Amino acid sequence: MNVAQERQAVRDAVVMRISDITLTTRGRSVPVRLYRPAHPDPAPVLMFFHGGGWVAGDLDTHDSFCRIMCEWAGCAVVAVHYARPPERCFPRAVEDCYAATEWIAREGAGLGLAASRMAVAGGGSGGGLAAAISQIARDLEGPEIGFQLLLYPVLDCLACNRSRKQFADGFGLTADKLDGYLGHYVPPGVPLAHPWLSPARDTCFNALPATLIITAGCDLLRDEGRSFASRLKKAGVPVRHKEYAGMCHGFINYPAANPQARRAILLCAEALARHFTEAGTSA
């Protein structure tokens, strides 16, 4: 093998290809980061909406999670850089996420994506966005989303439960910090019960995608995740709920320091891979 062949072999061994692109749709431009497996077959798609209280996160803060899902679950990941406050407030983030999801479902084949096999995911505020996008897609008969992965999601901005009180301070995400995020994100006069802000307050939970919800035992958002899982089950939605005792909000972001985080990441990848395999078999 000559030098040129050696170099080509190294390039062929790359497990994924990453590119930043801008989707132009619905009269707006939505930047996304596309992670594609190196294999040539059309890849199933995970739409990923980052956390950070709608305000602080970006594509780089959650880059490692997207890379792992791309490699371990064998899917493409489209991470959406939705508009954030103070420049753009609610409902712009929801509109950007849905517009990107709709564009990928419609045009993804041109990027080598099997957009007919689509899932959504997010953590914290991004988990709430993922849940909202699933509900909107169902209501508008939009993109067919087969699976949602919700990591310690914000699901009820008016929640008043045990975990909201027990972990309001001293466990990472505090009640004051969450209120501050909402103050930046939600304009005056907009009800926090709006289902795009509080998907748990939607009136219908039927016909939603199969779901994996991960909650943290020491997170003020814990109980709304538990409740959402229960309501999905009652509506006949296939759902798995896994709680990690002793963990705080955002624990999955620190796998190097925490074996629980590593186990949770593996669970996410296995659940996605299983769903995409089953969806491919039934297609």
CSV table of C-alpha atoms in Angstrom, one decimal:
chain,number,residue,atom,x,y,z
A,1,MET,CA,0.0,0.0,0.0
A,2,ASN,CA,1.4,3.4,-1.0
A,3,VAL,CA,1.2,6.6,0.9
A,4,ALA,CA,-1.9,7.8,-0.9
A,5,GLN,CA,-3.7,4.6,-0.2
A,6,GLU,CA,-2.6,4.8,3.5
A,7,ARG,CA,-4.1,8.3,3.7
A,8,GLN,CA,-7.3,7.2,2.1
A,9,ALA,CA,-7.6,4.3,4.5
A,10,VAL,CA,-7.3,6.6,7.4
A,11,ARG,CA,-10.0,8.9,6.0
A,12,ASP,CA,-12.3,5.9,5.4
A,13,ALA,CA,-11.9,4.8,9.0
A,14,VAL,CA,-13.5,8.0,10.3
A,15,VAL,CA,-16.7,7.1,12.2
A,16,MET,CA,-18.5,10.3,11.5
A,17,ARG,CA,-18.5,13.4,9.4
A,18,ILE,CA,-19.5,16.8,11.0
A,19,SER,CA,-20.6,19.9,9.2
A,20,ASP,CA,-22.3,23.2,10.2
A,21,ILE,CA,-25.0,24.2,7.7
A,22,THR,CA,-27.9,26.6,7.6
A,23,LEU,CA,-31.4,25.5,6.8
A,24,THR,CA,-33.5,28.1,5.1
A,25,THR,CA,-37.2,27.4,5.7
A,26,ARG,CA,-40.4,29.2,6.7
A,27,GLY,CA,-38.8,32.5,5.9
A,28,ARG,CA,-36.0,32.1,8.4
A,29,SER,CA,-32.5,30.7,8.6
A,30,VAL,CA,-31.8,28.0,11.2
A,31,PRO,CA,-28.2,26.9,11.8
A,32,VAL,CA,-27.7,23.3,12.6
A,33,ARG,CA,-24.7,20.9,13.1
A,34,LEU,CA,-25.0,17.7,11.2
A,35,TYR,CA,-23.3,14.6,12.5
A,36,ARG,CA,-23.3,11.8,9.9
A,37,PRO,CA,-22.1,8.2,10.3
A,38,ALA,CA,-19.3,7.4,7.8
A,39,HIS,CA,-21.1,4.5,6.3
A,40,PRO,CA,-22.7,5.3,3.0
A,41,ASP,CA,-26.3,4.0,3.7
A,42,PRO,CA,-29.0,6.6,4.4
A,43,ALA,CA,-28.9,7.1,8.1
A,44,PRO,CA,-31.8,7.5,10.5
A,45,VAL,CA,-32.1,10.9,12.1
A,46,LEU,CA,-32.0,12.2,15.7
A,47,MET,CA,-33.1,15.8,16.0
A,48,PHE,CA,-31.4,17.2,19.0
A,49,PHE,CA,-32.4,20.3,21.0
A,50,HIS,CA,-29.8,21.5,23.5
A,51,GLY,CA,-30.5,22.5,27.0
A,52,GLY,CA,-29.3,25.5,29.0
A,53,GLY,CA,-32.6,27.1,30.1
A,54,TRP,CA,-33.4,28.3,26.5
A,55,VAL,CA,-30.7,30.9,27.2
A,56,ALA,CA,-27.2,29.5,27.9
A,57,GLY,CA,-26.6,26.4,25.8
A,58,ASP,CA,-25.4,26.1,22.3
A,59,LEU,CA,-24.1,23.6,19.8
A,60,ASP,CA,-20.7,23.3,21.5
A,61,THR,CA,-22.0,22.7,25.0
A,62,HIS,CA,-23.7,19.5,23.9
A,63,ASP,CA,-21.3,18.5,21.1
A,64,SER,CA,-19.9,15.4,22.9
A,65,PHE,CA,-23.4,13.9,23.5
A,66,CYS,CA,-24.3,14.3,19.9
A,67,ARG,CA,-21.0,12.7,18.8
A,68,ILE,CA,-21.6,9.7,21.1
A,69,MET,CA,-25.2,9.2,19.9
A,70,CYS,CA,-24.0,9.4,16.2
A,71,GLU,CA,-21.3,6.7,16.8
A,72,TRP,CA,-23.0,4.4,19.3
A,73,ALA,CA,-26.6,4.6,18.0
A,74,GLY,CA,-25.5,4.6,14.4
A,75,CYS,CA,-27.7,7.5,13.4
A,76,ALA,CA,-27.2,11.0,12.0
A,77,VAL,CA,-27.7,13.8,14.6
A,78,VAL,CA,-29.1,17.2,13.6
A,79,ALA,CA,-28.3,19.6,16.5
A,80,VAL,CA,-30.4,22.7,16.2
A,81,HIS,CA,-29.0,26.1,17.1
A,82,TYR,CA,-32.4,27.7,17.8
A,83,ALA,CA,-32.6,31.4,18.4
A,84,ARG,CA,-32.3,32.5,22.1
A,85,PRO,CA,-33.2,35.4,24.3
A,86,PRO,CA,-32.8,38.2,24.8
A,87,GLU,CA,-32.5,38.7,21.0
A,88,ARG,CA,-35.4,36.3,20.3
A,89,CYS,CA,-37.9,35.1,22.9
A,90,PHE,CA,-40.7,32.5,23.1
A,91,PRO,CA,-42.0,31.1,20.8
A,92,ARG,CA,-39.0,31.5,18.5
A,93,ALA,CA,-37.1,28.6,19.9
A,94,VAL,CA,-40.1,26.3,19.3
A,95,GLU,CA,-40.6,27.6,15.8
A,96,ASP,CA,-37.0,27.1,14.9
A,97,CYS,CA,-36.9,23.6,16.2
A,98,TYR,CA,-40.1,22.6,14.4
A,99,ALA,CA,-39.0,24.3,11.2
A,100,ALA,CA,-35.7,22.4,11.2
A,101,THR,CA,-37.5,19.1,11.9
A,102,GLU,CA,-39.9,19.8,9.1
A,103,TRP,CA,-37.1,20.7,6.7
A,104,ILE,CA,-35.1,17.5,7.5
A,105,ALA,CA,-38.2,15.4,7.1
A,106,ARG,CA,-38.8,16.9,3.7
A,107,GLU,CA,-35.3,17.5,2.3
A,108,GLY,CA,-33.1,15.1,4.4
A,109,ALA,CA,-32.7,12.5,1.6
A,110,GLY,CA,-30.5,15.0,-0.2
A,111,LEU,CA,-28.1,14.9,2.7
A,112,GLY,CA,-28.0,11.1,2.8
A,113,LEU,CA,-30.5,10.8,5.6
A,114,ALA,CA,-33.4,8.3,6.1
A,115,ALA,CA,-35.7,11.0,7.4
A,116,SER,CA,-38.6,8.5,7.5
A,117,ARG,CA,-36.9,7.1,10.6
A,118,MET,CA,-36.8,10.1,12.9
A,119,ALA,CA,-36.4,10.7,16.6
A,120,VAL,CA,-36.2,13.8,18.8
A,121,ALA,CA,-34.2,14.4,21.9
A,122,GLY,CA,-33.1,17.0,24.4
A,123,GLY,CA,-32.2,17.7,28.0
A,124,GLY,CA,-33.7,20.1,30.4
A,125,SER,CA,-35.3,22.9,28.4
A,126,GLY,CA,-34.3,21.0,25.3
A,127,GLY,CA,-36.2,18.0,26.6
A,128,GLY,CA,-39.3,20.3,26.9
A,129,LEU,CA,-38.7,21.4,23.3
A,130,ALA,CA,-38.5,17.8,22.1
A,131,ALA,CA,-41.7,17.0,23.8
A,132,ALA,CA,-43.4,20.0,22.4
A,133,ILE,CA,-42.2,19.3,18.9
A,134,SER,CA,-43.6,15.7,19.1
A,135,GLN,CA,-47.0,17.2,20.1
A,136,ILE,CA,-46.9,19.8,17.4
A,137,ALA,CA,-46.0,17.3,14.7
A,138,ARG,CA,-48.9,15.1,15.8
A,139,ASP,CA,-51.4,17.9,15.8
A,140,LEU,CA,-50.3,19.3,12.5
A,141,GLU,CA,-49.9,15.9,10.9
A,142,GLY,CA,-46.3,16.9,10.2
A,143,PRO,CA,-43.0,14.9,10.4
A,144,GLU,CA,-43.5,11.3,11.5
A,145,ILE,CA,-41.5,11.2,14.8
A,146,GLY,CA,-41.1,7.6,16.0
A,147,PHE,CA,-39.2,8.1,19.3
A,148,GLN,CA,-38.5,10.8,21.8
A,149,LEU,CA,-35.7,10.8,24.3
A,150,LEU,CA,-36.3,13.2,27.2
A,151,LEU,CA,-33.5,13.9,29.6
A,152,TYR,CA,-34.6,15.5,32.9
A,153,PRO,CA,-37.0,17.6,30.9
A,154,VAL,CA,-38.8,20.9,31.7
A,155,LEU,CA,-42.4,19.8,31.2
A,156,ASP,CA,-44.5,22.0,33.4
A,157,CYS,CA,-43.4,25.6,34.1
A,158,LEU,CA,-46.2,25.9,36.7
A,159,ALA,CA,-45.3,22.7,38.6
A,160,CYS,CA,-45.7,22.7,42.4
A,161,ASN,CA,-44.7,19.3,43.6
A,162,ARG,CA,-42.4,17.6,46.1
A,163,SER,CA,-39.2,17.7,44.1
A,164,ARG,CA,-39.7,21.4,43.2
A,165,LYS,CA,-39.7,22.2,46.9
A,166,GLN,CA,-37.1,19.6,48.1
A,167,PHE,CA,-34.4,20.4,45.5
A,168,ALA,CA,-35.1,24.1,45.0
A,169,ASP,CA,-31.7,25.1,46.2
A,170,GLY,CA,-28.2,23.5,46.4
A,171,PHE,CA,-28.6,20.8,43.7
A,172,GLY,CA,-27.3,22.5,40.5
A,173,LEU,CA,-30.4,23.8,38.8
A,174,THR,CA,-32.2,25.9,41.4
A,175,ALA,CA,-35.7,27.3,41.5
A,176,ASP,CA,-34.3,30.9,41.3
A,177,LYS,CA,-32.2,30.0,38.3
A,178,LEU,CA,-35.1,28.3,36.5
A,179,ASP,CA,-37.3,31.4,37.2
A,180,GLY,CA,-34.5,33.6,35.8
A,181,TYR,CA,-34.4,31.6,32.6
A,182,LEU,CA,-38.1,31.8,32.2
A,183,GLY,CA,-38.0,35.6,32.8
A,184,HIS,CA,-35.6,35.9,29.9
A,185,TYR,CA,-37.4,33.5,27.6
A,186,VAL,CA,-41.1,34.2,28.1
A,187,PRO,CA,-42.5,37.7,27.2
A,188,PRO,CA,-44.9,39.3,29.7
A,189,GLY,CA,-48.5,38.2,29.3
A,190,VAL,CA,-47.7,34.8,27.8
A,191,PRO,CA,-49.2,32.1,30.1
A,192,LEU,CA,-46.7,29.6,31.4
A,193,ALA,CA,-49.4,26.9,30.9
A,194,HIS,CA,-49.0,27.2,27.1
A,195,PRO,CA,-48.3,23.6,25.9
A,196,TRP,CA,-45.3,24.8,23.9
A,197,LEU,CA,-43.8,25.9,27.3
A,198,SER,CA,-45.4,23.2,29.4
A,199,PRO,CA,-46.0,20.1,27.3
A,200,ALA,CA,-47.4,18.2,30.4
A,201,ARG,CA,-50.3,20.6,30.3
A,202,ASP,CA,-51.4,19.6,26.9
A,203,THR,CA,-54.9,18.2,26.8
A,204,CYS,CA,-54.1,15.0,24.8
A,205,PHE,CA,-51.3,12.5,25.1
A,206,ASN,CA,-52.5,9.9,22.6
A,207,ALA,CA,-50.6,9.0,19.5
A,208,LEU,CA,-47.3,10.4,20.7
A,209,PRO,CA,-44.0,8.7,19.9
A,210,ALA,CA,-42.5,5.8,21.9
A,211,THR,CA,-40.5,7.5,24.8
A,212,LEU,CA,-37.6,7.1,27.1
A,213,ILE,CA,-37.6,9.5,30.0
A,214,ILE,CA,-34.5,9.9,32.2
A,215,THR,CA,-34.9,11.7,35.5
A,216,ALA,CA,-32.4,12.5,38.2
A,217,GLY,CA,-33.2,11.7,41.8
A,218,CYS,CA,-32.0,15.0,43.2
A,219,ASP,CA,-33.4,17.3,40.5
A,220,LEU,CA,-36.2,19.8,41.0
A,221,LEU,CA,-37.6,18.6,37.7
A,222,ARG,CA,-37.8,15.0,38.8
A,223,ASP,CA,-41.5,14.7,39.6
A,224,GLU,CA,-42.8,16.3,36.5
A,225,GLY,CA,-40.8,13.7,34.5
A,226,ARG,CA,-42.3,10.9,36.6
A,227,SER,CA,-45.8,12.3,36.1
A,228,PHE,CA,-45.3,12.7,32.4
A,229,ALA,CA,-44.2,9.1,32.0
A,230,SER,CA,-47.3,8.0,33.9
A,231,ARG,CA,-49.6,10.0,31.8
A,232,LEU,CA,-48.1,8.7,28.6
A,233,LYS,CA,-48.5,5.1,29.8
A,234,LYS,CA,-52.2,5.8,30.6
A,235,ALA,CA,-52.6,7.1,27.0
A,236,GLY,CA,-51.2,3.9,25.6
A,237,VAL,CA,-47.8,5.3,24.5
A,238,PRO,CA,-44.9,2.9,24.8
A,239,VAL,CA,-42.7,4.5,27.5
A,240,ARG,CA,-39.7,3.6,29.6
A,241,HIS,CA,-38.8,5.7,32.6
A,242,LYS,CA,-35.4,5.4,34.2
A,243,GLU,CA,-34.4,7.4,37.3
A,244,TYR,CA,-30.8,7.7,38.6
A,245,ALA,CA,-30.8,8.0,42.4
A,246,GLY,CA,-28.6,10.6,43.9
A,247,MET,CA,-28.0,12.4,40.6
A,248,CYS,CA,-28.5,16.1,40.0
A,249,HIS,CA,-29.9,17.9,36.9
A,250,GLY,CA,-27.5,17.6,33.9
A,251,PHE,CA,-25.5,14.7,35.3
A,252,ILE,CA,-25.2,13.0,31.9
A,253,ASN,CA,-22.9,15.9,30.8
A,254,TYR,CA,-20.1,14.5,33.1
A,255,PRO,CA,-19.5,10.9,32.1
A,256,ALA,CA,-15.8,11.1,32.9
A,257,ALA,CA,-16.5,11.7,36.5
A,258,ASN,CA,-19.6,9.6,37.0
A,259,PRO,CA,-20.3,6.0,36.3
A,260,GLN,CA,-24.1,6.7,36.5
A,261,ALA,CA,-23.7,9.2,33.6
A,262,ARG,CA,-21.9,6.6,31.5
A,263,ARG,CA,-24.6,4.0,32.2
A,264,ALA,CA,-27.3,6.6,31.3
A,265,ILE,CA,-25.5,7.5,28.0
A,266,LEU,CA,-25.3,3.8,27.1
A,267,LEU,CA,-29.0,3.4,27.8
A,268,CYS,CA,-29.8,6.3,25.5
A,269,ALA,CA,-27.7,4.9,22.7
A,270,GLU,CA,-29.1,1.4,23.0
A,271,ALA,CA,-32.7,2.7,23.1
A,272,LEU,CA,-32.1,4.7,20.0
A,273,ALA,CA,-30.3,2.0,18.1
A,274,ARG,CA,-33.0,-0.5,19.0
A,275,HIS,CA,-35.8,1.9,17.8
A,276,PHE,CA,-34.0,2.7,14.5
A,277,THR,CA,-33.4,-1.0,13.9
A,278,GLU,CA,-37.0,-1.9,14.5
A,279,ALA,CA,-38.2,1.0,12.4
A,280,GLY,CA,-35.9,-0.1,9.5
A,281,THR,CA,-37.2,-3.6,9.7
A,282,SER,CA,-40.8,-2.5,9.5
A,283,ALA,CA,-40.3,0.0,6.8
